[in-house]
Coordinates of C-alpha atoms in Angstrom, one line a residue:
Chain Z
M23 CA -25.0 -40.8 -2.9
T24 CA -26.7 -39.1 -5.5
V25 CA -25.3 -36.3 -7.7
S26 CA -27.5 -33.8 -6.3
A27 CA -26.1 -34.6 -2.9
V28 CA -22.9 -34.0 -4.0
E29 CA -23.8 -30.7 -5.7
A30 CA -25.3 -29.7 -2.3
Q31 CA -22.0 -30.4 -0.7
I32 CA -20.1 -28.5 -3.0
A33 CA -22.5 -25.6 -3.0
E34 CA -22.0 -25.7 0.7
W35 CA -18.4 -25.6 0.4
R36 CA -18.6 -22.7 -1.9
G37 CA -20.6 -20.7 0.3
F38 CA -18.1 -21.4 3.2
V39 CA -15.1 -20.6 0.8
A40 CA -16.8 -17.3 -0.4
R41 CA -17.8 -16.4 3.2
D42 CA -14.1 -15.5 3.6
S43 CA -14.0 -12.0 2.0
V44 CA -10.3 -12.2 1.1
L45 CA -11.2 -14.5 -2.0
A46 CA -12.6 -12.8 -5.1
A47 CA -15.5 -14.3 -6.9
D48 CA -13.2 -15.7 -9.7
E49 CA -10.8 -17.2 -7.4
V50 CA -13.5 -19.0 -5.6
E51 CA -14.6 -20.2 -9.0
E52 CA -11.2 -21.2 -9.9
L53 CA -11.0 -23.3 -6.8
E54 CA -14.4 -24.8 -7.3
A55 CA -13.3 -25.8 -10.8
H56 CA -10.4 -27.6 -9.3
L57 CA -12.3 -29.2 -6.8
R58 CA -14.8 -30.6 -9.5
E59 CA -11.9 -31.9 -11.5
Q60 CA -10.6 -33.7 -8.6
I61 CA -13.9 -35.3 -7.7
A62 CA -14.5 -36.4 -11.0
E63 CA -11.0 -38.1 -11.2
L64 CA -11.3 -39.5 -8.1
E65 CA -14.9 -41.2 -9.0
A66 CA -13.3 -42.3 -12.3
A67 CA -10.9 -44.2 -10.1
G68 CA -13.7 -46.0 -8.1
L69 CA -14.4 -44.0 -5.3
A70 CA -17.9 -43.1 -4.1
A71 CA -19.1 -39.7 -4.8
D72 CA -19.1 -38.6 -1.2
E73 CA -15.8 -40.1 -0.6
A74 CA -14.4 -38.4 -3.7
F75 CA -15.7 -35.0 -2.0
L76 CA -13.9 -35.7 1.1
V77 CA -10.6 -36.7 -0.3
A78 CA -10.9 -33.7 -2.8
V79 CA -11.5 -31.1 0.0
K80 CA -8.8 -32.7 2.0
R81 CA -6.3 -32.3 -0.7
M82 CA -7.4 -28.7 -1.3
G83 CA -5.8 -28.1 2.0
S84 CA -6.9 -25.5 4.8
I85 CA -9.2 -22.7 3.3
D86 CA -7.8 -20.5 5.8
A87 CA -4.4 -21.2 5.0
V88 CA -5.0 -20.6 1.2
S89 CA -6.9 -17.4 2.0
R90 CA -4.0 -16.3 4.1
E91 CA -1.8 -16.9 1.1
F92 CA -4.0 -15.1 -1.3
A93 CA -4.1 -12.2 1.0
R94 CA -0.4 -11.8 1.3
E95 CA -0.4 -12.0 -2.3
H96 CA -2.8 -9.0 -2.7
S97 CA -1.8 -7.1 0.3
G98 CA -4.6 -4.4 -0.4
R99 CA -7.1 -7.4 0.7
L100 CA -5.0 -8.2 3.7
W101 CA -5.3 -4.7 4.7
K102 CA -9.2 -4.8 4.0
Q103 CA -9.3 -7.7 6.5
L104 CA -7.4 -5.7 9.1
V105 CA -5.1 -8.8 9.6
L106 CA -2.3 -6.6 10.8
A107 CA 1.5 -7.3 10.8
G108 CA 2.4 -10.6 12.4
G109 CA -1.3 -12.0 11.4
A110 CA -2.5 -11.0 14.9
P111 CA -6.5 -11.2 14.7
A112 CA -8.0 -7.7 14.2
T113 CA -9.0 -5.8 17.2
R114 CA -12.7 -5.7 17.8
T115 CA -14.2 -2.4 16.8
S116 CA -15.9 -1.6 20.0
N117 CA -12.7 -1.6 22.3
G118 CA -11.0 0.0 19.3
M119 CA -13.4 3.0 19.6
V120 CA -12.8 3.6 23.2
A121 CA -9.0 3.5 22.7
A122 CA -9.4 5.9 19.7
L123 CA -11.7 8.4 21.6
A124 CA -9.4 8.2 24.7
F125 CA -6.2 9.3 22.1
A126 CA -8.3 11.7 20.3
V127 CA -9.4 13.6 23.5
A128 CA -5.9 13.4 24.7
A129 CA -4.7 15.1 21.5
A130 CA -7.6 17.7 21.9
V131 CA -6.5 18.5 25.5
S132 CA -2.9 18.5 24.8
V133 CA -3.6 21.3 22.1
L134 CA -5.6 23.2 24.4
L135 CA -3.1 22.9 27.3
A136 CA -0.2 24.1 25.1
R137 CA -2.5 27.0 23.7
L138 CA -3.4 28.2 27.4
A139 CA 0.3 27.9 28.5
T140 CA 1.3 30.0 25.8
G141 CA -1.0 32.9 26.6
F142 CA -4.3 32.0 24.8
P143 CA -6.6 33.8 24.5
E144 CA -4.7 37.2 25.0
E145 CA -2.0 36.1 22.1
E146 CA -1.2 33.4 19.8
S147 CA 2.5 32.4 19.8
T148 CA 4.5 31.2 16.7
W149 CA 5.8 28.4 19.1
L150 CA 2.3 26.8 18.9
V151 CA 2.4 26.9 15.0
R152 CA 6.2 25.4 15.1
N153 CA 5.1 22.6 17.5
A154 CA 1.7 21.8 16.0
G155 CA 2.7 18.4 14.7
L156 CA 4.2 17.5 17.9
L157 CA 1.2 18.5 20.0
V158 CA -1.1 16.1 17.9
L159 CA 0.7 13.3 16.1
P160 CA 2.3 11.6 18.9
F161 CA -1.2 10.7 20.1
L162 CA -1.9 9.1 16.6
A163 CA 1.4 7.1 17.0
G164 CA 0.3 6.1 20.2
F165 CA -3.0 4.9 19.1
F166 CA -1.3 2.6 16.5
A167 CA 1.3 1.3 18.8
Y168 CA -1.6 0.4 21.3
R169 CA -3.8 -0.9 18.5
R170 CA -0.8 -3.0 16.9
R171 CA -0.1 -4.1 20.5
L172 CA 3.7 -3.2 20.0
P173 CA 6.2 -4.5 22.5
A174 CA 7.6 -2.0 24.8
R175 CA 11.0 -1.9 22.8
R176 CA 9.0 -0.8 19.6
W177 CA 7.2 1.8 21.6
L178 CA 10.5 3.4 22.6
V179 CA 11.8 3.0 18.7
A180 CA 8.3 4.7 17.8
A181 CA 9.0 7.5 20.3
V182 CA 12.6 8.4 19.0
P183 CA 11.7 10.7 16.2
F184 CA 9.2 12.7 18.2
V185 CA 11.7 13.4 20.8
L186 CA 14.4 14.4 18.5
A187 CA 11.9 16.6 16.6
A188 CA 11.1 18.1 19.9
G189 CA 14.6 18.7 20.7
V190 CA 15.4 20.4 17.4
V191 CA 12.3 22.4 17.0
N192 CA 12.7 24.0 20.6
L193 CA 16.3 24.2 21.1
Y194 CA 17.1 26.1 17.7
P195 CA 17.1 29.7 18.4
F196 CA 14.6 30.7 15.7
D197 CA 13.9 34.4 14.9
A198 CA 10.1 34.6 15.7
G199 CA 8.2 34.6 12.6
G200 CA 11.3 34.2 10.3
S201 CA 10.9 32.0 7.2
T202 CA 12.9 29.2 8.6
E203 CA 10.4 28.8 11.5
L204 CA 7.6 29.0 9.1
L205 CA 9.3 26.3 6.8
V206 CA 9.9 24.0 9.9
A207 CA 6.2 24.5 10.9
A208 CA 5.1 23.1 7.4
H209 CA 7.8 20.5 7.2
L210 CA 7.6 19.0 10.7
P211 CA 4.0 17.5 10.4
V212 CA 5.5 15.7 7.3
V213 CA 8.3 14.3 8.9
L214 CA 6.4 13.1 11.8
W215 CA 3.6 11.6 9.8
F216 CA 6.5 9.6 8.1
A217 CA 7.5 8.5 11.6
L218 CA 3.9 7.2 12.0
A219 CA 4.9 4.7 9.5
H220 CA 6.7 2.7 12.0
P221 CA 4.0 2.2 14.4
Y222 CA 1.5 1.7 11.8
T223 CA 3.2 -1.0 10.1
G224 CA 4.0 -2.5 13.3
G225 CA 7.8 -2.0 12.7
D226 CA 7.4 -3.9 9.5
L227 CA 9.1 -0.9 7.4
R228 CA 11.4 -2.8 4.9
S229 CA 8.3 -4.5 3.4
H230 CA 7.0 -3.0 0.2
E231 CA 3.4 -4.0 1.0
R232 CA 3.3 -2.7 4.3
R233 CA 4.6 0.6 2.8
M234 CA 1.9 0.4 0.3
D235 CA -0.5 0.0 3.1
F236 CA 0.7 3.2 4.6
V237 CA 0.2 5.0 1.5
R238 CA -3.2 3.6 1.3
F239 CA -3.9 4.7 4.7
T240 CA -2.6 8.1 4.2
G241 CA -5.0 8.7 1.2
E242 CA -7.9 7.5 2.9
W243 CA -7.2 9.3 6.1
F244 CA -6.9 12.5 4.1
I245 CA -10.5 11.7 2.7
Y246 CA -11.8 11.1 6.1
Y247 CA -10.1 14.2 7.7
V248 CA -11.7 16.5 4.8
L249 CA -15.4 14.9 5.4
L250 CA -14.9 15.3 9.3
A251 CA -13.6 19.0 8.6
L252 CA -16.8 19.7 6.5
G253 CA -19.2 18.3 9.0
G254 CA -17.3 20.5 11.8
G255 CA -17.6 23.5 9.7
V256 CA -21.3 22.9 9.3
L257 CA -21.7 22.2 13.1
M258 CA -19.8 25.6 13.8
G259 CA -21.5 27.4 11.2
L260 CA -25.1 26.5 12.9
T261 CA -23.7 27.0 16.2
S262 CA -22.8 30.7 15.3
L263 CA -26.4 31.2 13.6
I264 CA -28.1 29.8 16.7
L265 CA -25.9 31.8 19.1
E266 CA -26.2 35.0 17.4
P267 CA -29.1 36.5 19.4
M268 CA -26.7 36.3 22.4
G269 CA -24.2 38.5 20.7
A270 CA -21.8 38.1 18.0
D271 CA -18.6 37.5 19.9
V272 CA -20.1 34.6 22.1
A273 CA -20.0 32.0 19.1
E274 CA -16.6 33.6 17.9
R275 CA -15.3 32.7 21.5
I276 CA -16.7 29.4 21.2
I277 CA -15.4 28.5 18.0
E278 CA -12.0 30.0 19.2
W279 CA -11.8 27.6 22.0
V280 CA -13.2 24.4 20.3
V281 CA -11.8 24.6 16.7
P282 CA -8.2 23.7 17.2
S283 CA -8.7 21.0 19.8
G284 CA -11.4 19.5 17.6
A285 CA -9.0 19.5 14.7
A286 CA -6.4 17.9 16.8
G287 CA -9.0 15.2 17.9
A288 CA -10.3 14.5 14.3
V289 CA -6.8 13.5 13.4
V290 CA -7.0 10.3 15.5
V291 CA -10.8 9.8 15.0
A292 CA -10.1 10.1 11.2
A293 CA -7.4 7.3 11.5
W294 CA -9.6 5.1 13.5
L295 CA -12.4 5.4 10.9
V296 CA -9.9 4.3 8.0
E297 CA -9.1 1.2 10.2
S298 CA -12.7 0.2 11.3
K299 CA -14.7 1.4 8.4
Q300 CA -12.7 0.3 5.5
R301 CA -15.4 -0.8 3.1
V302 CA -17.1 2.6 3.0
V303 CA -13.9 4.4 1.8
E304 CA -12.8 1.6 -0.4
N305 CA -15.6 2.1 -2.6
M306 CA -15.2 6.1 -2.6
A307 CA -11.3 6.5 -2.9
P308 CA -11.0 4.7 -6.1
V309 CA -14.0 6.4 -7.4
L310 CA -12.6 9.8 -6.6
T311 CA -9.0 9.0 -8.2
M312 CA -10.9 7.9 -11.3
V313 CA -12.8 11.0 -11.5
F314 CA -10.0 13.4 -10.8
T315 CA -7.0 11.8 -12.6
P316 CA -8.7 12.4 -16.0
L317 CA -9.5 16.3 -14.9
F318 CA -6.2 16.9 -13.6
A319 CA -4.6 15.2 -16.8
V320 CA -6.7 17.8 -18.9
M321 CA -5.8 20.9 -16.7
L322 CA -2.2 19.9 -16.9
A323 CA -2.1 19.4 -20.5
G324 CA -3.8 22.8 -21.0
A325 CA -1.4 24.3 -18.8
A326 CA 1.6 22.7 -20.3
I327 CA 0.5 23.8 -24.0
V328 CA 0.0 27.3 -22.7
Y329 CA 3.3 27.8 -21.0
V330 CA 5.2 26.1 -23.8
A331 CA 3.5 28.3 -26.5
T332 CA 4.0 31.5 -24.5
G333 CA 7.1 31.0 -22.3
I334 CA 6.6 32.0 -18.8
M335 CA 5.8 35.5 -18.5
G336 CA 7.7 37.9 -16.2
D337 CA 8.9 36.8 -12.8
F338 CA 7.8 33.6 -10.9
D339 CA 6.6 35.0 -7.6
R340 CA 6.3 32.9 -4.7
E341 CA 2.8 32.1 -4.8
L342 CA 2.8 30.6 -8.3
L343 CA 5.9 28.5 -7.1
G344 CA 3.9 27.3 -4.2
A345 CA 0.8 26.5 -6.3
F346 CA 3.3 24.4 -8.6
D347 CA 4.6 22.4 -5.7
A348 CA 1.0 21.8 -4.6
L349 CA 0.1 20.7 -8.0
L350 CA 3.1 18.2 -8.2
V351 CA 2.1 16.9 -4.8
V352 CA -1.3 16.3 -5.9
V353 CA -0.4 14.6 -9.1
L354 CA 2.1 12.3 -7.1
G355 CA -0.9 11.7 -4.9
L356 CA -3.1 10.6 -7.9
V357 CA -0.4 8.5 -9.2
L358 CA 0.3 6.9 -5.8
Y359 CA -3.5 6.4 -5.0
G360 CA -4.3 5.3 -8.4
L361 CA -1.4 2.7 -8.1
S362 CA -2.4 1.6 -4.7
A363 CA -6.1 1.0 -5.6
R364 CA -5.1 -0.7 -8.7
E365 CA -5.7 -4.4 -9.2
P366 CA -2.0 -5.6 -9.5
A367 CA -2.6 -8.2 -12.2
A368 CA -4.9 -6.1 -14.5
P369 CA -3.5 -5.5 -17.9
P370 CA -2.7 -1.7 -18.9
G371 CA -5.9 0.2 -19.4
W372 CA -7.1 3.7 -20.1
M373 CA -6.7 4.9 -16.5
D374 CA -2.8 4.0 -16.9
R375 CA -2.6 6.0 -20.1
I376 CA -4.3 9.0 -18.7
Q377 CA -2.2 8.9 -15.6
L378 CA 0.8 8.7 -17.8
V379 CA -0.4 11.9 -19.7
A380 CA -1.0 13.8 -16.5
V381 CA 2.6 12.8 -15.2
A382 CA 4.2 13.8 -18.5
C383 CA 2.5 17.3 -18.6
A384 CA 3.7 17.9 -14.9
L385 CA 7.0 17.0 -15.7
V386 CA 7.1 19.6 -18.6
L387 CA 5.6 22.1 -16.3
D388 CA 7.9 21.4 -13.6
G389 CA 11.0 21.4 -15.9
M390 CA 10.1 25.1 -16.9
V391 CA 9.3 26.1 -13.5
L392 CA 12.5 24.5 -12.3
A393 CA 14.6 26.5 -15.1
S394 CA 12.9 29.9 -14.0
M395 CA 13.8 29.4 -10.5
L396 CA 17.2 28.6 -11.2
A397 CA 17.7 31.6 -13.0
R398 CA 16.1 33.6 -10.2
I399 CA 18.3 32.0 -7.8
G400 CA 21.4 32.7 -10.2
E401 CA 20.3 36.3 -10.0
L402 CA 19.3 36.9 -6.5
G403 CA 20.9 34.2 -4.6
F404 CA 19.3 31.5 -2.2
T405 CA 16.8 32.2 0.5
P406 CA 15.5 29.6 3.0
N407 CA 12.2 29.5 0.9
R408 CA 13.9 29.3 -2.5
A409 CA 16.0 26.4 -1.0
A410 CA 13.2 24.4 0.3
A411 CA 11.1 25.0 -2.9
L412 CA 13.9 24.0 -5.1
G413 CA 14.7 20.9 -3.1
L414 CA 11.1 19.9 -3.2
N415 CA 10.7 20.4 -6.8
L416 CA 14.0 18.4 -7.5
V417 CA 12.7 15.5 -5.0
L418 CA 9.1 15.3 -7.0
L419 CA 10.6 15.8 -10.2
V420 CA 12.9 12.7 -9.9
N421 CA 10.0 10.7 -8.7
L422 CA 7.6 11.6 -11.3
A423 CA 10.4 11.4 -14.0
G424 CA 11.0 7.6 -12.8
A425 CA 7.1 6.9 -12.5
A426 CA 6.7 8.2 -16.1
W427 CA 9.5 6.0 -17.2
L428 CA 8.2 3.0 -15.6
S429 CA 4.6 3.5 -16.6
A430 CA 5.6 4.1 -20.1
R431 CA 7.5 0.6 -20.1
F432 CA 4.4 -1.0 -18.4
L433 CA 2.3 0.2 -21.1
T434 CA 4.5 -0.4 -24.1
A435 CA 6.8 -3.2 -23.1
G436 CA 4.4 -5.2 -20.8
A437 CA 6.6 -5.0 -18.0
G438 CA 5.0 -5.5 -14.6
V439 CA 3.3 -2.8 -12.9
N440 CA 5.0 -4.2 -9.8
R441 CA 8.1 -2.3 -10.9
L442 CA 6.3 1.1 -10.7
E443 CA 5.0 0.2 -7.3
R444 CA 8.3 -0.6 -6.0
W445 CA 9.9 2.5 -7.5
Q446 CA 7.2 4.6 -5.5
T447 CA 7.5 2.6 -2.1
G448 CA 11.2 2.7 -2.5
Y449 CA 11.1 6.5 -2.9
L450 CA 9.2 7.2 0.2
P451 CA 12.5 7.6 2.4
V452 CA 13.5 10.3 -0.1
F453 CA 10.6 12.5 0.9
A454 CA 11.1 11.8 4.6
V455 CA 14.8 12.5 4.4
W456 CA 14.1 15.7 2.5
A457 CA 11.4 17.0 5.0
A458 CA 13.7 16.1 7.7
A459 CA 16.6 18.0 6.1
V460 CA 14.5 21.1 6.0
V461 CA 13.6 20.7 9.6
V462 CA 17.1 19.9 10.9
V463 CA 19.6 21.3 8.4
L464 CA 18.3 24.4 6.7
P465 CA 17.6 26.6 9.6
P466 CA 21.2 26.6 10.9
L467 CA 22.3 27.2 7.2
F468 CA 20.4 30.3 7.2
A469 CA 21.0 31.4 10.5
F470 CA 17.7 30.7 11.8
A471 CA 16.3 33.8 9.9
Chain E
M9 CA 9.9 -40.8 0.7
R10 CA 8.3 -37.4 1.7
I11 CA 10.2 -34.5 0.4
E12 CA 10.4 -31.6 3.1
K13 CA 8.0 -28.6 3.2
D14 CA 10.8 -26.0 2.7
L15 CA 12.1 -27.8 -0.4
V16 CA 8.8 -28.0 -1.9
A17 CA 8.2 -24.5 -1.7
A18 CA 11.3 -23.5 -3.1
S19 CA 10.9 -25.5 -6.1
A20 CA 7.4 -24.5 -6.7
T21 CA 8.0 -21.7 -8.8
P22 CA 10.5 -23.3 -11.3
L23 CA 8.3 -26.2 -11.5
V24 CA 5.2 -24.4 -12.5
L25 CA 7.1 -22.2 -15.0
G26 CA 8.8 -25.2 -16.3
I27 CA 5.5 -27.0 -16.9
L28 CA 4.0 -23.8 -18.4
A29 CA 7.0 -23.5 -20.6
D30 CA 5.9 -26.7 -22.1
G31 CA 2.6 -25.1 -23.2
E32 CA -0.4 -23.4 -21.4
N33 CA -2.2 -25.2 -18.7
Y34 CA -5.0 -24.8 -16.1
G35 CA -4.5 -25.3 -12.3
Y36 CA -5.7 -28.8 -12.0
G37 CA -3.6 -29.9 -15.1
I38 CA -0.5 -28.3 -13.5
L39 CA -0.9 -30.2 -10.2
K40 CA -1.5 -33.6 -12.1
R41 CA 1.7 -32.8 -14.2
V42 CA 3.6 -32.3 -10.8
R43 CA 2.3 -35.5 -9.2
D44 CA 3.3 -37.5 -12.5
L45 CA 6.6 -36.0 -12.8
S46 CA 7.6 -36.5 -9.2
D47 CA 6.1 -39.8 -9.0
G48 CA 3.9 -38.6 -6.2
Q49 CA 6.7 -37.7 -4.0
L50 CA 6.2 -33.9 -4.1
E51 CA 3.0 -33.5 -2.3
W52 CA 1.4 -30.3 -2.6
T53 CA -1.7 -28.8 -0.9
D54 CA -3.7 -28.2 -4.0
G55 CA -5.1 -24.9 -2.9
M56 CA -1.8 -23.4 -2.4
L57 CA -1.1 -23.6 -6.2
Y58 CA -3.4 -20.7 -6.7
P59 CA -1.8 -17.9 -4.8
L60 CA 1.4 -18.9 -6.3
L61 CA -0.1 -18.6 -9.9
H62 CA -1.5 -15.2 -9.1
R63 CA 1.9 -14.1 -7.8
L64 CA 3.6 -15.1 -11.0
Q65 CA 0.8 -13.3 -12.8
R66 CA 1.7 -10.0 -10.6
L67 CA 5.3 -10.4 -11.6
G68 CA 4.5 -10.7 -15.0
Y69 CA 5.6 -14.2 -15.6
V70 CA 2.2 -15.6 -16.7
T71 CA -0.9 -14.3 -18.3
T72 CA -4.2 -15.8 -17.7
E73 CA -7.7 -16.0 -19.4
W74 CA -11.0 -17.7 -18.7
R75 CA -11.7 -20.2 -21.6
T76 CA -14.3 -23.0 -22.0
P77 CA -12.8 -25.8 -24.1
P78 CA -15.3 -27.4 -26.5
E79 CA -17.0 -30.1 -24.6
G80 CA -15.4 -29.3 -21.2
R81 CA -15.8 -27.1 -18.3
R82 CA -14.8 -23.4 -17.8
R83 CA -11.2 -23.2 -16.8
R84 CA -8.8 -20.5 -16.1
Y85 CA -5.8 -21.2 -18.4
Y86 CA -2.2 -19.8 -17.6
A87 CA 0.5 -19.1 -20.3
I88 CA 4.3 -18.3 -19.6
T89 CA 5.6 -15.0 -21.0
D90 CA 8.9 -13.9 -22.1
A91 CA 9.8 -12.3 -18.7
G92 CA 8.7 -15.9 -17.3
R93 CA 11.0 -17.7 -19.6
S94 CA 13.8 -15.7 -18.6
A95 CA 12.9 -16.2 -14.7
L96 CA 12.7 -19.8 -15.4
A97 CA 16.2 -19.6 -16.9
E98 CA 17.7 -17.9 -14.3
H99 CA 15.8 -20.6 -11.6
Q100 CA 17.6 -23.3 -13.9
R101 CA 20.9 -21.9 -13.4
Q102 CA 20.7 -21.6 -9.6
W103 CA 19.5 -25.1 -9.2
A104 CA 21.9 -26.6 -11.5
A105 CA 24.5 -24.8 -9.3
V106 CA 22.9 -26.3 -6.2
A107 CA 22.7 -29.6 -7.6
Q108 CA 26.2 -29.7 -8.9
T109 CA 27.5 -28.3 -5.5
L110 CA 25.8 -31.2 -3.7
A111 CA 26.8 -33.6 -6.2
N112 CA 30.6 -32.5 -6.0
L113 CA 30.4 -32.9 -2.1
W114 CA 28.8 -36.4 -2.3
D115 CA 30.6 -37.9 -4.9
G116 CA 33.9 -36.9 -3.2
S117 CA 33.2 -38.6 -0.1
G118 CA 32.3 -41.9 -1.7
P119 CA 28.8 -43.8 -1.2
L120 CA 26.5 -41.9 1.3
P121 CA 26.6 -43.4 4.9
A122 CA 23.5 -45.5 5.1
V123 CA 20.8 -44.7 7.8
G124 CA 21.4 -46.7 10.9
R125 CA 25.0 -47.9 10.2
A126 CA 26.4 -45.9 12.9

């Protein structure tokens, strides 16, 4: 056996290993270097070249097993492969599509029926706003439960939060249009979204990696949903232009009938796209994070400087408060997303520093907002809105403070980024509990006003 | 004698960290050390070393870089960090406790019953 024949065998082996998309290029190179050293040593011990190759490959072990082990280590890649909890093989895209469409249509129909039942098109009831999450998200949960082939017992577990939420939201005697009802309408989808984590992860909620997958999924779902919404907007805009000759209200009617159901169906379709078109967004989401983290850092730094220099002028009105909460949520999103898209083993880089700047500025701003809010509450007392805003602010403040501390330690002391990730995934239940508290505890506290 | 799979897996981390505590090394070199140290009794699937090394890297126990030694081929070298050293110390304490416990048990009951002497 000639040298070139062994080279050809090694090349073939490398091609086989590289075809398995879990392994990164330098991991393949590392394995190949190992194989070559092993072959060289066996040849030195007197084996023929082809024998040495065979023995070395055998000692390397099953590439499937090795790449599974690598994938477990880099759960982002496991997710890329769509090898879902329990190591079940990925569902084929084609039947995935049929199921996704079925669940999407079911969500759309459920919204339509609910609207008709509450008097559409004559009136729009606040019952719908309050129940919006319950009309759509159970179908997404069902889609995941079906896709993950959950056993019947787990389907029941997955259904529990939805049933409880339905009970709370509909048995509480809300004042129609009151602030507790609006708060419930805003927080219920968040609670139910966290409830999705159970079917999404196949019930494996304790695992840090699966939780990170869920975070990743949420970010990418959001991107897909925005894209679908933009496309839907273009479609509706063109429709109304084309139908204009038939009278302006024809187009309006159609939009009125179609848009809410379309938005409901898109929730499921976006989730399915995230699962099956991984690679497209995979290149997009980290890019978006890279682009927007520095921009937000600049904006936050500017705002922090202005606020610190001038103090907060006048009263903090509700809109500004809402804007701050939204800002903190966005910062948290950038941190979480940057973290989940990060190569875990990479050393600290400039992105980590920029992220720390953004978080630190957000903390300064939030501290000032909190102080002003507390002053206002001390003066005027609690309202449902102030209680909810204060709570959200505190929950976010603690999270960002922990994140800032751990990422500063990561940058200075060389502590693993791992701790930061675990802090974030460990904190997720706090958000869920807070949102649930707003839905369940807050309305009775304020007499459903 | 072949050492059972679970035991091999459990001892992998302290072994690798311990070998790296003697100085930086690369994958194949680490495996050779394991073979030498255990007289071939500890059988590893070679490929499985690499996911383990990456895990140690993520935990901050080892650092790594690609280097080409003079007159050698390009290799990925691993070196232990301070965090890795303290993890290793913790492993050593735990293994010592396990070994001590077993030793206490088996020393107390006299010589081990030989296989097949029922």
